[in-house]
């Protein structure tokens, strides 16, 4: 059974600081997604990582995928308050299934 | 561009009552999904559909039924609501298997359901 773990679950950081959120998964997969959710809102797609070594960047966020280590990271550079949200990773299971598995989310709070 | 539309947005039910949540997408997506979101548990898949007329069970299907009579609509039914079904429900859709090739899933805005 595919399991997806994120850490930390909660993160409080000062503006201007850097930090990394980790997403570990338990079985082979070469596709991973990152989503953002603001309080009371829906999930918004951030990054789609489709191969080993994939790196995507958007503004102060950068995501990477290491399929051999079964690990994805979401790196935050010089955090700003607007990045406060919950971030989810989701892993596409092996072929033959039709749905992917979400991590429990990382709740990020950036303090001014 | 409506995307994925869920109705209703909020609902309060009494234990034992029934209701149907509607999900409609206008992107011609083949795949549709119903998730529930509970604090500390991420999103868990209830049921999903890989095309018109098809449905399948997800991770937590008990107490729910679904139907996909038209490609653009995916209905989630609660026949006899229980307090354990208090949650936020999200519908999602995608072009292909597991949302590949198009940026993953497109989510609706959610339905907040409380069962008292």
mmCIF file with all atom_site columns, N, CA and C in Angstrom, chain A residues 16-52:
data_model
loop_
_atom_site.group_PDB
_atom_site.id
_atom_site.type_symbol
_atom_site.label_atom_id
_atom_site.label_alt_id
_atom_site.label_comp_id
_atom_site.label_asym_id
_atom_site.label_entity_id
_atom_site.label_seq_id
_atom_site.pdbx_PDB_ins_code
_atom_site.Cartn_x
_atom_site.Cartn_y
_atom_site.Cartn_z
_atom_site.occupancy
_atom_site.B_iso_or_equiv
_atom_site.pdbx_formal_charge
_atom_site.auth_seq_id
_atom_site.auth_comp_id
_atom_site.auth_asym_id
_atom_site.auth_atom_id
_atom_site.pdbx_PDB_model_num
ATOM 1   N N  . UNK A 1 16 ? 11.553  36.221 5.221   1.00 0.00 ? 16 UNK A N  1
ATOM 2   C CA . UNK A 1 16 ? 12.938  36.345 4.800   1.00 0.00 ? 16 UNK A CA 1
ATOM 3   C C  . UNK A 1 16 ? 13.777  35.096 4.983   1.00 0.00 ? 16 UNK A C  1
ATOM 4   N N  . UNK A 1 17 ? 13.247  34.124 5.726   1.00 0.00 ? 17 UNK A N  1
ATOM 5   C CA . UNK A 1 17 ? 13.996  32.888 5.978   1.00 0.00 ? 17 UNK A CA 1
ATOM 6   C C  . UNK A 1 17 ? 13.722  31.850 4.897   1.00 0.00 ? 17 UNK A C  1
ATOM 7   N N  . UNK A 1 18 ? 14.630  30.867 4.845   1.00 0.00 ? 18 UNK A N  1
ATOM 8   C CA . UNK A 1 18 ? 14.487  29.741 3.917   1.00 0.00 ? 18 UNK A CA 1
ATOM 9   C C  . UNK A 1 18 ? 14.095  28.490 4.684   1.00 0.00 ? 18 UNK A C  1
ATOM 10  N N  . UNK A 1 19 ? 13.354  27.625 4.005   1.00 0.00 ? 19 UNK A N  1
ATOM 11  C CA . UNK A 1 19 ? 13.026  26.345 4.636   1.00 0.00 ? 19 UNK A CA 1
ATOM 12  C C  . UNK A 1 19 ? 12.622  25.345 3.575   1.00 0.00 ? 19 UNK A C  1
ATOM 13  N N  . UNK A 1 20 ? 12.645  24.056 3.962   1.00 0.00 ? 20 UNK A N  1
ATOM 14  C CA . UNK A 1 20 ? 12.293  22.977 3.044   1.00 0.00 ? 20 UNK A CA 1
ATOM 15  C C  . UNK A 1 20 ? 11.240  22.075 3.657   1.00 0.00 ? 20 UNK A C  1
ATOM 16  N N  . UNK A 1 21 ? 10.240  21.744 2.853   1.00 0.00 ? 21 UNK A N  1
ATOM 17  C CA . UNK A 1 21 ? 9.222   20.760 3.224   1.00 0.00 ? 21 UNK A CA 1
ATOM 18  C C  . UNK A 1 21 ? 9.547   19.467 2.490   1.00 0.00 ? 21 UNK A C  1
ATOM 19  N N  . UNK A 1 22 ? 9.431   18.343 3.198   1.00 0.00 ? 22 UNK A N  1
ATOM 20  C CA . UNK A 1 22 ? 9.797   17.052 2.634   1.00 0.00 ? 22 UNK A CA 1
ATOM 21  C C  . UNK A 1 22 ? 8.568   16.175 2.421   1.00 0.00 ? 22 UNK A C  1
ATOM 22  N N  . UNK A 1 23 ? 8.613   15.415 1.324   1.00 0.00 ? 23 UNK A N  1
ATOM 23  C CA . UNK A 1 23 ? 7.533   14.476 0.998   1.00 0.00 ? 23 UNK A CA 1
ATOM 24  C C  . UNK A 1 23 ? 8.179   13.134 0.665   1.00 0.00 ? 23 UNK A C  1
ATOM 25  N N  . UNK A 1 24 ? 7.967   12.155 1.533   1.00 0.00 ? 24 UNK A N  1
ATOM 26  C CA . UNK A 1 24 ? 8.485   10.806 1.319   1.00 0.00 ? 24 UNK A CA 1
ATOM 27  C C  . UNK A 1 24 ? 7.348   9.865  0.947   1.00 0.00 ? 24 UNK A C  1
ATOM 28  N N  . UNK A 1 25 ? 7.622   8.927  0.049   1.00 0.00 ? 25 UNK A N  1
ATOM 29  C CA . UNK A 1 25 ? 6.586   7.966  -0.311  1.00 0.00 ? 25 UNK A CA 1
ATOM 30  C C  . UNK A 1 25 ? 7.189   6.561  -0.354  1.00 0.00 ? 25 UNK A C  1
ATOM 31  N N  . UNK A 1 26 ? 6.312   5.581  -0.236  1.00 0.00 ? 26 UNK A N  1
ATOM 32  C CA . UNK A 1 26 ? 6.781   4.227  0.108   1.00 0.00 ? 26 UNK A CA 1
ATOM 33  C C  . UNK A 1 26 ? 6.953   3.273  -1.066  1.00 0.00 ? 26 UNK A C  1
ATOM 34  N N  . UNK A 1 27 ? 6.398   3.565  -2.240  1.00 0.00 ? 27 UNK A N  1
ATOM 35  C CA . UNK A 1 27 ? 6.567   2.639  -3.358  1.00 0.00 ? 27 UNK A CA 1
ATOM 36  C C  . UNK A 1 27 ? 7.001   3.401  -4.601  1.00 0.00 ? 27 UNK A C  1
ATOM 37  N N  . UNK A 1 28 ? 7.370   2.668  -5.605  1.00 0.00 ? 28 UNK A N  1
ATOM 38  C CA . UNK A 1 28 ? 7.899   3.274  -6.822  1.00 0.00 ? 28 UNK A CA 1
ATOM 39  C C  . UNK A 1 28 ? 6.862   4.176  -7.484  1.00 0.00 ? 28 UNK A C  1
ATOM 40  N N  . UNK A 1 29 ? 7.310   5.361  -7.834  1.00 0.00 ? 29 UNK A N  1
ATOM 41  C CA . UNK A 1 29 ? 6.479   6.277  -8.595  1.00 0.00 ? 29 UNK A CA 1
ATOM 42  C C  . UNK A 1 29 ? 7.378   7.307  -9.241  1.00 0.00 ? 29 UNK A C  1
ATOM 43  N N  . UNK A 1 30 ? 7.031   7.729  -10.419 1.00 0.00 ? 30 UNK A N  1
ATOM 44  C CA . UNK A 1 30 ? 7.832   8.768  -11.065 1.00 0.00 ? 30 UNK A CA 1
ATOM 45  C C  . UNK A 1 30 ? 7.007   10.015 -11.350 1.00 0.00 ? 30 UNK A C  1
ATOM 46  N N  . UNK A 1 31 ? 5.900   10.143 -10.633 1.00 0.00 ? 31 UNK A N  1
ATOM 47  C CA . UNK A 1 31 ? 5.070   11.328 -10.815 1.00 0.00 ? 31 UNK A CA 1
ATOM 48  C C  . UNK A 1 31 ? 4.642   11.848 -9.461  1.00 0.00 ? 31 UNK A C  1
ATOM 49  N N  . UNK A 1 32 ? 4.832   13.134 -9.269  1.00 0.00 ? 32 UNK A N  1
ATOM 50  C CA . UNK A 1 32 ? 4.479   13.729 -7.981  1.00 0.00 ? 32 UNK A CA 1
ATOM 51  C C  . UNK A 1 32 ? 3.981   15.139 -8.208  1.00 0.00 ? 32 UNK A C  1
ATOM 52  N N  . UNK A 1 33 ? 3.020   15.524 -7.377  1.00 0.00 ? 33 UNK A N  1
ATOM 53  C CA . UNK A 1 33 ? 2.351   16.814 -7.533  1.00 0.00 ? 33 UNK A CA 1
ATOM 54  C C  . UNK A 1 33 ? 2.389   17.570 -6.217  1.00 0.00 ? 33 UNK A C  1
ATOM 55  N N  . UNK A 1 34 ? 2.494   18.865 -6.322  1.00 0.00 ? 34 UNK A N  1
ATOM 56  C CA . UNK A 1 34 ? 2.373   19.730 -5.151  1.00 0.00 ? 34 UNK A CA 1
ATOM 57  C C  . UNK A 1 34 ? 1.169   20.649 -5.339  1.00 0.00 ? 34 UNK A C  1
ATOM 58  N N  . UNK A 1 35 ? 0.406   20.783 -4.232  1.00 0.00 ? 35 UNK A N  1
ATOM 59  C CA . UNK A 1 35 ? -0.768  21.645 -4.218  1.00 0.00 ? 35 UNK A CA 1
ATOM 60  C C  . UNK A 1 35 ? -0.680  22.604 -3.052  1.00 0.00 ? 35 UNK A C  1
ATOM 61  N N  . UNK A 1 36 ? -1.339  23.725 -3.223  1.00 0.00 ? 36 UNK A N  1
ATOM 62  C CA . UNK A 1 36 ? -1.473  24.713 -2.158  1.00 0.00 ? 36 UNK A CA 1
ATOM 63  C C  . UNK A 1 36 ? -2.945  24.858 -1.808  1.00 0.00 ? 36 UNK A C  1
ATOM 64  N N  . UNK A 1 37 ? -3.230  24.974 -0.505  1.00 0.00 ? 37 UNK A N  1
ATOM 65  C CA . UNK A 1 37 ? -4.596  25.220 -0.065  1.00 0.00 ? 37 UNK A CA 1
ATOM 66  C C  . UNK A 1 37 ? -4.606  26.348 0.944   1.00 0.00 ? 37 UNK A C  1
ATOM 67  N N  . UNK A 1 38 ? -5.333  27.411 0.628   1.00 0.00 ? 38 UNK A N  1
ATOM 68  C CA . UNK A 1 38 ? -5.545  28.495 1.574   1.00 0.00 ? 38 UNK A CA 1
ATOM 69  C C  . UNK A 1 38 ? -6.720  28.135 2.469   1.00 0.00 ? 38 UNK A C  1
ATOM 70  N N  . UNK A 1 39 ? -6.755  28.684 3.682   1.00 0.00 ? 39 UNK A N  1
ATOM 71  C CA . UNK A 1 39 ? -7.820  28.323 4.632   1.00 0.00 ? 39 UNK A CA 1
ATOM 72  C C  . UNK A 1 39 ? -9.212  28.497 4.044   1.00 0.00 ? 39 UNK A C  1
ATOM 73  N N  . UNK A 1 40 ? -10.017 27.454 4.141   1.00 0.00 ? 40 UNK A N  1
ATOM 74  C CA . UNK A 1 40 ? -11.379 27.514 3.645   1.00 0.00 ? 40 UNK A CA 1
ATOM 75  C C  . UNK A 1 40 ? -11.514 27.488 2.137   1.00 0.00 ? 40 UNK A C  1
ATOM 76  N N  . UNK A 1 41 ? -10.414 27.258 1.452   1.00 0.00 ? 41 UNK A N  1
ATOM 77  C CA . UNK A 1 41 ? -10.438 27.276 -0.012  1.00 0.00 ? 41 UNK A CA 1
ATOM 78  C C  . UNK A 1 41 ? -10.144 25.902 -0.591  1.00 0.00 ? 41 UNK A C  1
ATOM 79  N N  . UNK A 1 42 ? -10.174 25.843 -1.900  1.00 0.00 ? 42 UNK A N  1
ATOM 80  C CA . UNK A 1 42 ? -9.887  24.599 -2.588  1.00 0.00 ? 42 UNK A CA 1
ATOM 81  C C  . UNK A 1 42 ? -8.383  24.425 -2.781  1.00 0.00 ? 42 UNK A C  1
ATOM 82  N N  . UNK A 1 43 ? -8.002  23.359 -3.459  1.00 0.00 ? 43 UNK A N  1
ATOM 83  C CA . UNK A 1 43 ? -6.593  23.078 -3.712  1.00 0.00 ? 43 UNK A CA 1
ATOM 84  C C  . UNK A 1 43 ? -6.194  23.624 -5.076  1.00 0.00 ? 43 UNK A C  1
ATOM 85  N N  . UNK A 1 44 ? -5.047  24.253 -5.109  1.00 0.00 ? 44 UNK A N  1
ATOM 86  C CA . UNK A 1 44 ? -4.529  24.848 -6.332  1.00 0.00 ? 44 UNK A CA 1
ATOM 87  C C  . UNK A 1 44 ? -3.253  24.124 -6.721  1.00 0.00 ? 44 UNK A C  1
ATOM 88  N N  . UNK A 1 45 ? -3.148  23.724 -7.965  1.00 0.00 ? 45 UNK A N  1
ATOM 89  C CA . UNK A 1 45 ? -1.957  23.025 -8.434  1.00 0.00 ? 45 UNK A CA 1
ATOM 90  C C  . UNK A 1 45 ? -0.763  23.970 -8.470  1.00 0.00 ? 45 UNK A C  1
ATOM 91  N N  . UNK A 1 46 ? 0.350   23.511 -7.895  1.00 0.00 ? 46 UNK A N  1
ATOM 92  C CA . UNK A 1 46 ? 1.590   24.290 -7.902  1.00 0.00 ? 46 UNK A CA 1
ATOM 93  C C  . UNK A 1 46 ? 2.600   23.724 -8.898  1.00 0.00 ? 46 UNK A C  1
ATOM 94  N N  . UNK A 1 47 ? 2.934   22.459 -8.697  1.00 0.00 ? 47 UNK A N  1
ATOM 95  C CA . UNK A 1 47 ? 3.977   21.849 -9.519  1.00 0.00 ? 47 UNK A CA 1
ATOM 96  C C  . UNK A 1 47 ? 3.578   20.431 -9.916  1.00 0.00 ? 47 UNK A C  1
ATOM 97  N N  . UNK A 1 48 ? 4.002   20.067 -11.118 1.00 0.00 ? 48 UNK A N  1
ATOM 98  C CA . UNK A 1 48 ? 3.870   18.709 -11.604 1.00 0.00 ? 48 UNK A CA 1
ATOM 99  C C  . UNK A 1 48 ? 5.269   18.203 -11.906 1.00 0.00 ? 48 UNK A C  1
ATOM 100 N N  . UNK A 1 49 ? 5.699   17.146 -11.244 1.00 0.00 ? 49 UNK A N  1
ATOM 101 C CA . UNK A 1 49 ? 7.042   16.596 -11.407 1.00 0.00 ? 49 UNK A CA 1
ATOM 102 C C  . UNK A 1 49 ? 6.895   15.217 -12.018 1.00 0.00 ? 49 UNK A C  1
ATOM 103 N N  . UNK A 1 50 ? 7.388   15.049 -13.226 1.00 0.00 ? 50 UNK A N  1
ATOM 104 C CA . UNK A 1 50 ? 7.082   13.842 -13.996 1.00 0.00 ? 50 UNK A CA 1
ATOM 105 C C  . UNK A 1 50 ? 8.265   12.914 -14.231 1.00 0.00 ? 50 UNK A C  1
ATOM 106 N N  . UNK A 1 51 ? 9.416   13.204 -13.663 1.00 0.00 ? 51 UNK A N  1
ATOM 107 C CA . UNK A 1 51 ? 10.540  12.299 -13.882 1.00 0.00 ? 51 UNK A CA 1
ATOM 108 C C  . UNK A 1 51 ? 11.586  12.498 -12.798 1.00 0.00 ? 51 UNK A C  1
ATOM 109 N N  . UNK A 1 52 ? 12.468  11.531 -12.690 1.00 0.00 ? 52 UNK A N  1
ATOM 110 C CA . UNK A 1 52 ? 13.543  11.629 -11.715 1.00 0.00 ? 52 UNK A CA 1
ATOM 111 C C  . UNK A 1 52 ? 14.431  12.830 -12.035 1.00 0.00 ? 52 UNK A C  1
#
